[in-house]
Amino acid sequence: MCENCQKSDLSKLTPILEEFSGDKYALISILQKAQEIYGYLPTDVIYEIAEKTSVSPAKVMGVATFYTQFRLQPIGKNLIMLCKGTACHVNGADSIERALIEELGIEDGGTTEDGLFSLKTVACLGCCSLSPVMMINEDTYGSLTPEKAKEIVRNIRLESK
Amino acid sequence: MRKVFKMQNDMVNLIIDGVDISVASGSTILDAAKSVGIEIPSLCHLKDLGPFGACGVCVVEIKDSPKLARACATKVSPGMVVYTKSEKALAARKFAVELIMGDHDADCQGPCKLNCPAHTDCQKYIKEIADGDYAKAVSTVMEVFPLPASVGRVCPHPCEKACRRKNVESPISIAHLKAFAADMLMKEGKAVEIKKHAPTGKSVGIIGGGPAGLTAAFKLAKAGHDVTIYDQMPEMGGMLRYGIPEYRLPKKVLRYETDAIVSLGVKFKNNFKIGRDATLDEVRAKHDGLIVANGAWKASSMRVKGEEAEGVWGGIDLLRLVATGQRPNLGSRVAIVGGGNTAMDACRTAVRLGAKDVFVIYRRTRNEMPAEQIEIEEAIEEGVKFKFLCAPDEVLSKDGRVTGMRLQIMELGEADAKGRRKPVPVVGKFETIELDTIISAIGQRNDPDGFDQLTQTEKGTIAANESDFATNLEGVFACGDSVNKGAGIAIEAIAKANTAACALDAYLKGASFKPHKPVLSERNVTEKDFTDIPRQERCKLNIRPGGERRLDFNEVNLPLSEQVARNEARRCLECGCHDFNNCALIRTANLVKADTKRLRGEFHPGFVERKLIAIERNQRKCILCNLCVRTCQDLAHKGLLGLVGRGFTTVIKPEFRDEASIAQCKDCHLCADNCPTGALKIL
Amino acid sequence: MKIIIGEGSCGIAAGARKVREALLNQRAQSEQKLVIGKTGCIGMCFLEPIVDLYTDEGQLLSRLVRVKESDAKRIYSAALDGDLSEVKDLVISKDDASFLEKQTRIALRHCGLIDPEDISAYIASDGYKALEKTIKSMTPEDVIETIKISGLAGRGGAGFPTWFKWNAARKAIGEVKYLICNADEGDPGAFMDRAVIESDPHALIEGMLIAAYAIGASKAFVYVRAEYPLAIVRLEKALAEARAKNLLGENILGSNFSCDIKIKAGAGAFVCGEETALIESLEGSRGMPRLKPPFPAEKGFTNAPSNINNVETFANVAWIILNGGEAFAAMGTETSKGTKVFALTGKVKRGGLVEIPMGLTLRDVIFDIGGGIRDGGTFKAVQMGGPSGGCIPEHLLDTQIDYKALASTGAIMGSGGMVVMDEKTCMVKMARFFLDFTAKESCGKCVPCRIGTKRMHELLVNITEGRGRPGDIELLLELSNGVKAGALCGLGQTAPNPVLTTVRYFKDEYEAHINKTCPAHECEALKKFSIDAQKCKGCTMCARQCPVSAIKGEVRAAHVIDQDKCIKCGACLALCKFGAVVSM
């Protein structure tokens, strides 16, 4: 029934499903762990989780699309989370966003063709004093200027070549 | 004794809208109100599913509570005082409904129906024709008026002008399909069964047996009144009979339809002219109510020098003469002045009467001609010549007989308020043509003789109230070409006749008549909405060749084949909502008198899909009440539907685990049954 | 001497980990191995990374700020030698130090002072004494009474009396009761909860256990934002340490009281800060709020009685138990007791976490502690309460920090976000920012919020992009009031506040936008660039670089911008070496 006819290795789900077996409220935790494994939530994984947890696929899909953390599409190697919280807004997050869009050639939510970067704006990273801020994977970059943001991205691109 | 005590203990007393109510504890305000007949509208509530609270429509005010409460979810408490119609509650309710309507990109009714002055349900009868159920199609038309075959032939079809199919290639041939269905029935000699109410004992007189009078008679007879039509001409039909040439509307078709009205019990009194055979008062005295629909039978004058000469005709006078079987000799050179449908009827009649050179004199250009395009084309095919940008200046005559006409050459000046460019004379430029006959077809007006008790407008028409067509005389209503703005097209006269008949019916029953414009939802269509629709050209009409048809008065259009007609009907995009009559949303919108477009903006994602096999889902119509999702989960125990996404872009989508769940879905349509709008359509 | 590095998220983001590595490097090369420890967030985010030098006895000797990796060498040697003159330039200034000195810290009492990943550090600072006191000498009713006396109110935003909720949950009938900590700190601009968990996780755990004891809960959850990975790691570690010391789990400290705490990570939805939505999310569903009543105290998680409090609320509890409710109530105003933590950010000189007694004024916080506006700007407004709050203008700066007083301005206390704005901040764009946020975060369940906030956002977009029309402000107000009255949950009911307050205090800015000007010069579409003919040298640079060829002019003659073509990208302004391009 999977629409995109993905073929994910579903055996990787087994330990997660075992860990949470019997906990009928664990759907979000299961999805989080599944996303850690696959990088996103492929449709066949969603159906498998529904099957094994006896939750209807409609509900699993509903949960997976409600929370911004979940992705139904694969993302790039480096996930750029640009903070658009209040303090960042006041300190010019919009201009950082424009710079990143210009540098990467993708819009918010997009992934570069080479699969190196995905760009996602987020509500608040909680590093307001360093605003404007972005996080790339686990690293936080603060007090950004448009130029600085572009440079950070360029350096990561160089490093991964 | 113990039982009674327990009962009291379980009951809660409260006041809703001033009514003392005692209900079981645990009841909601909604239930409590319902128990005494106070209805609080709600769009997302179903008792079996428990409270949800999404729509925000059932809000009520509770005394001493600053916040509005949702009646569907708020439990009653002792001594509670609830106002369901307080200013605050009504405002919040209306606001919620207006927000929903502002995001509801859907049509209640098709543009065809809305643009028809009489609101004939075109989409419905087109569908019935597509299904091959012609009797049903004719009954659908007859809900509105009794002349489908006749009007189908002559109507300038405002419905087709609005038809959205034009955005794909061209509109549905609605008018012809209507005539086709009626013809099919006529061919088989079948008549539509008309339901008639029990006799009321009231008597109605109708003056004028044209489309307005016949429609009013039909409607009032169905309502159980005893109806008599008085008409000055030998047969009923009015302008349809005496103003439309045989080649467009054969008399026998019209006769078939007027006969049906007779069989409904309507009495026809022909050759009866008010002022000659009886006064208005005398007729009025015979009946409990009267409808005046005497039409506009006088041709307007050209107001040029010499027009009293012999050989100058009024367009409708000529048509009437020909309709009664006469064939006057117009000579060989004939000019018709005017650019409307009467001018076309007159010029084409002149051709058929043997005139060699027939000219249409029109002071603007073809682009500005009010006549139907098809009429103009057919006239050209029949050899009619057009002289544009000419206005009659003087009728030339010798010994009192027309010899020609001097024409003022015109040019187009600035546009008027309607955007039509005004013709202005080119100073000193004239042309003279030789003529045997001049036909003036520049308009028609009513004859007030015999109706002087009725107040007139400045134009000389009968003055009637626009909303119910009441005149200054009690129990006398007036409609059709003789009223207010004057002559128009048949379907407009029919529309007014329906309103006047309803008003008279109410008057006869002692009821009040309050016509209201219903609140409707209308789609905001864009080009994009039509790109995916496969093209299928409009059906070609079966028209006799020009050279052949100009020789006789036989009907120009030959019947459509059944296959062609049904294929044509299948082109319908079905814009109007299948659920219109059961839609809780539009009922509520009417209840709160919502402005459906005030809070419009971007619409939520809309798409139409058939994943539910037996049900078509139209996400555009969805208001996210979640009733389908909850029904599928909690009542059908299937859980096949779910919300996807968040916030404004949330949509509802089905997800099936396997073939088995598809099969499960197929046989169940509980979700569609519980949908408050037309978003779910059982196929 | 000990070297302690501030390693909260802010510090790490500013480079604290790199500084630590550099210092560890120095230690590896050095014969004498000094202790290099860490602590959480000190709250002086504007000075991060911060390195504290302590005596071996735990006396703070010096605080070094804005430390760079390259400073590691001299810091290490200074610490070795005990000679601080080498790092004089890094020592915090007196002015900056006053940022902390003017505060009264209860919820943040250990933040930046102890190692958050070491339970013994917490215990050494009187940690878990309150829990012991509670279990050994107080009845649940005593606890609730103490909290009642303290006047502690919900620090998450609503300000509801904490004892009342606890009491309701205590009295609710149910075999199992749940205690839930709301750590879904979603307000953009607030980060005190993150700081507490990262810097003092045991304070939260202890507060929660005391609450669980009071209401009779045996199971507890901390619902943490997924965006706070460090907080989750430290809390997990803290829970494990507490469990190992029998401070958590079965028969705590040998008593009959058992309670375990689990972490549930949120998955990104602001609305889950609303307690019924949070419960839905805990149950693994879409975080769509439920109707109230029933309140969670009656039917919460899995329909069992549940009590939900915010992180900061819990962080105060142990202190209150140890010091008495009266001590807490002695601080603050008639209606608001104790202290409150604020996340001071925006255009303020000194930004960070500020904990002060209720009753101080906004001016005290922004100017006295925060040092006023940075870069020579002038104060325009302070945004309080995030998307549910409002903008307070200059003339109300003397408003006391008090639930009631702040509410009267149209803003709210909220969770404590305090974003300061200067004259360059466009208030209409600010309102647009918040409505963009709430419209995106609306769960979509109820009509007034789902469609109403969307329409408000559309109007604000139009106004800020030069398509505003007369009547738009009135329509905005109508929508605001309609959404406020009709929305199902707190998110929707408060979503219009940013619009209502900005219209109330800055209506002239709205009107200016409708007349196609942005007084703060922030709204791109309303900007107008022109060339000062006096200053233009005719170098043709701008004309050549203009992406839409909107600039014309002969060489060495003044250039002109064709306003119809101009897309307001600002390229010319950035390029001109002569300052001839001006933005109006």
mmCIF file of C-alpha atoms in Angstrom, chain A residues 14-154:
data_model
loop_
_atom_site.group_PDB
_atom_site.id
_atom_site.type_symbol
_atom_site.label_atom_id
_atom_site.label_comp_id
_atom_site.label_asym_id
_atom_site.label_seq_id
_atom_site.Cartn_x
_atom_site.Cartn_y
_atom_site.Cartn_z
ATOM 1 C CA THR A 14 12.203 -4.485 15.725
ATOM 2 C CA PRO A 15 14.238 -3.360 18.752
ATOM 3 C CA ILE A 16 12.253 -0.129 18.997
ATOM 4 C CA LEU A 17 8.942 -1.872 18.755
ATOM 5 C CA GLU A 18 10.104 -4.300 21.426
ATOM 6 C CA GLU A 19 11.292 -1.523 23.696
ATOM 7 C CA PHE A 20 7.877 0.097 23.624
ATOM 8 C CA SER A 21 5.712 -2.982 23.358
ATOM 9 C CA GLY A 22 2.805 -2.740 25.730
ATOM 10 C CA ASP A 23 3.052 1.052 25.974
ATOM 11 C CA LYS A 24 0.108 2.173 23.958
ATOM 12 C CA TYR A 25 1.009 5.830 24.382
ATOM 13 C CA ALA A 26 4.463 5.548 22.901
ATOM 14 C CA LEU A 27 3.673 6.392 19.285
ATOM 15 C CA ILE A 28 5.581 9.678 19.276
ATOM 16 C CA SER A 29 8.621 8.093 20.937
ATOM 17 C CA ILE A 30 8.554 5.253 18.409
ATOM 18 C CA LEU A 31 8.372 7.681 15.518
ATOM 19 C CA GLN A 32 11.245 9.697 16.979
ATOM 20 C CA LYS A 33 13.441 6.622 17.220
ATOM 21 C CA ALA A 34 12.422 5.465 13.765
ATOM 22 C CA GLN A 35 13.382 8.829 12.363
ATOM 23 C CA GLU A 36 16.753 8.558 14.066
ATOM 24 C CA ILE A 37 17.304 5.284 12.204
ATOM 25 C CA TYR A 38 16.028 6.179 8.768
ATOM 26 C CA GLY A 39 16.699 9.908 8.787
ATOM 27 C CA TYR A 40 13.042 10.454 7.998
ATOM 28 C CA LEU A 41 9.800 8.521 8.092
ATOM 29 C CA PRO A 42 9.321 6.517 4.902
ATOM 30 C CA THR A 43 5.727 5.524 4.162
ATOM 31 C CA ASP A 44 6.418 1.816 4.527
ATOM 32 C CA VAL A 45 7.940 2.472 7.951
ATOM 33 C CA ILE A 46 4.825 4.366 8.958
ATOM 34 C CA TYR A 47 2.662 1.478 7.809
ATOM 35 C CA GLU A 48 4.852 -1.013 9.596
ATOM 36 C CA ILE A 49 4.637 0.943 12.841
ATOM 37 C CA ALA A 50 0.861 1.139 12.453
ATOM 38 C CA GLU A 51 0.652 -2.580 11.841
ATOM 39 C CA LYS A 52 2.821 -3.546 14.784
ATOM 40 C CA THR A 53 1.329 -1.108 17.269
ATOM 41 C CA SER A 54 -2.249 -1.728 16.148
ATOM 42 C CA VAL A 55 -2.733 1.979 15.673
ATOM 43 C CA SER A 56 -4.539 2.880 12.471
ATOM 44 C CA PRO A 57 -2.265 4.134 9.679
ATOM 45 C CA ALA A 58 -4.467 7.215 9.470
ATOM 46 C CA LYS A 59 -3.639 8.085 13.051
ATOM 47 C CA VAL A 60 0.079 7.442 12.635
ATOM 48 C CA MET A 61 0.102 9.631 9.561
ATOM 49 C CA GLY A 62 -1.858 12.245 11.480
ATOM 50 C CA VAL A 63 0.731 12.326 14.255
ATOM 51 C CA ALA A 64 3.668 12.240 11.839
ATOM 52 C CA THR A 65 2.333 15.281 10.012
ATOM 53 C CA PHE A 66 1.285 17.244 13.093
ATOM 54 C CA TYR A 67 4.688 17.683 14.685
ATOM 55 C CA THR A 68 7.344 19.682 12.920
ATOM 56 C CA GLN A 69 10.093 17.349 14.054
ATOM 57 C CA PHE A 70 8.911 14.581 11.766
ATOM 58 C CA ARG A 71 9.872 14.444 8.122
ATOM 59 C CA LEU A 72 8.266 12.373 5.441
ATOM 60 C CA GLN A 73 11.038 13.119 2.975
ATOM 61 C CA PRO A 74 14.752 12.459 3.331
ATOM 62 C CA ILE A 75 16.867 15.462 4.276
ATOM 63 C CA GLY A 76 20.282 16.615 3.331
ATOM 64 C CA LYS A 77 23.462 15.625 5.122
ATOM 65 C CA ASN A 78 23.494 18.874 7.050
ATOM 66 C CA LEU A 79 20.277 20.155 8.540
ATOM 67 C CA ILE A 80 20.320 23.898 8.983
ATOM 68 C CA MET A 81 17.795 25.038 11.537
ATOM 69 C CA LEU A 82 17.453 28.770 11.360
ATOM 70 C CA CYS A 83 15.902 30.276 14.443
ATOM 71 C CA LYS A 84 13.080 32.681 13.815
ATOM 72 C CA GLY A 85 12.217 33.329 17.420
ATOM 73 C CA THR A 86 11.317 36.778 18.669
ATOM 74 C CA ALA A 87 14.797 37.881 19.628
ATOM 75 C CA CYS A 88 16.189 36.602 16.351
ATOM 76 C CA HIS A 89 13.415 38.393 14.492
ATOM 77 C CA VAL A 90 14.262 41.648 16.223
ATOM 78 C CA ASN A 91 17.928 41.130 15.434
ATOM 79 C CA GLY A 92 17.472 40.430 11.754
ATOM 80 C CA ALA A 93 16.717 36.717 11.231
ATOM 81 C CA ASP A 94 14.929 37.633 8.009
ATOM 82 C CA SER A 95 18.130 38.865 6.417
ATOM 83 C CA ILE A 96 19.921 35.682 7.505
ATOM 84 C CA GLU A 97 17.181 33.643 5.886
ATOM 85 C CA ARG A 98 17.534 35.583 2.658
ATOM 86 C CA ALA A 99 21.280 35.079 2.701
ATOM 87 C CA LEU A 100 20.933 31.334 3.225
ATOM 88 C CA ILE A 101 18.312 31.032 0.515
ATOM 89 C CA GLU A 102 20.624 32.907 -1.798
ATOM 90 C CA GLU A 103 23.657 30.841 -0.882
ATOM 91 C CA LEU A 104 21.910 27.471 -1.009
ATOM 92 C CA GLY A 105 19.428 28.122 -3.777
ATOM 93 C CA ILE A 106 16.657 26.458 -1.803
ATOM 94 C CA GLU A 107 13.611 27.700 0.066
ATOM 95 C CA ASP A 108 12.601 26.948 3.631
ATOM 96 C CA GLY A 109 11.943 23.212 3.860
ATOM 97 C CA GLY A 110 14.029 22.410 0.803
ATOM 98 C CA THR A 111 17.128 20.294 0.250
ATOM 99 C CA THR A 112 19.999 21.179 -2.067
ATOM 100 C CA GLU A 113 20.412 19.103 -5.219
ATOM 101 C CA ASP A 114 23.703 17.672 -4.022
ATOM 102 C CA GLY A 115 21.921 16.477 -0.880
ATOM 103 C CA LEU A 116 24.345 18.394 1.295
ATOM 104 C CA PHE A 117 21.997 20.837 2.995
ATOM 105 C CA SER A 118 18.405 21.079 4.112
ATOM 106 C CA LEU A 119 17.059 24.376 5.362
ATOM 107 C CA LYS A 120 14.388 24.622 7.984
ATOM 108 C CA THR A 121 13.241 27.622 9.954
ATOM 109 C CA VAL A 122 12.309 26.867 13.544
ATOM 110 C CA ALA A 123 10.376 28.715 16.185
ATOM 111 C CA CYS A 124 13.026 29.249 18.837
ATOM 112 C CA LEU A 125 16.230 27.510 19.705
ATOM 113 C CA GLY A 126 16.349 29.146 23.084
ATOM 114 C CA CYS A 127 19.660 30.907 22.489
ATOM 115 C CA CYS A 128 18.057 34.310 22.335
ATOM 116 C CA SER A 129 21.022 36.201 23.677
ATOM 117 C CA LEU A 130 23.102 35.110 20.719
ATOM 118 C CA SER A 131 20.479 36.063 18.192
ATOM 119 C CA PRO A 132 20.305 35.710 15.293
ATOM 120 C CA VAL A 133 21.109 32.032 15.645
ATOM 121 C CA MET A 134 21.167 28.914 13.538
ATOM 122 C CA MET A 135 21.940 25.339 14.324
ATOM 123 C CA ILE A 136 23.632 23.036 11.846
ATOM 124 C CA ASN A 137 23.234 19.471 13.019
ATOM 125 C CA GLU A 138 24.390 19.658 16.668
ATOM 126 C CA ASP A 139 26.318 22.908 16.419
ATOM 127 C CA THR A 140 24.916 26.298 17.218
ATOM 128 C CA TYR A 141 26.098 29.449 15.481
ATOM 129 C CA GLY A 142 25.207 32.761 17.064
ATOM 130 C CA SER A 143 25.442 36.510 16.427
ATOM 131 C CA LEU A 144 25.081 35.873 12.727
ATOM 132 C CA THR A 145 25.316 38.376 9.949
ATOM 133 C CA PRO A 146 24.252 37.491 6.406
ATOM 134 C CA GLU A 147 27.908 37.250 5.384
ATOM 135 C CA LYS A 148 28.837 35.118 8.365
ATOM 136 C CA ALA A 149 25.987 32.721 7.699
ATOM 137 C CA LYS A 150 27.046 32.302 4.079
ATOM 138 C CA GLU A 151 30.631 31.721 5.120
ATOM 139 C CA ILE A 152 29.681 28.990 7.610
ATOM 140 C CA VAL A 153 27.754 27.180 4.911
ATOM 141 C CA ARG A 154 30.622 27.563 2.429
#
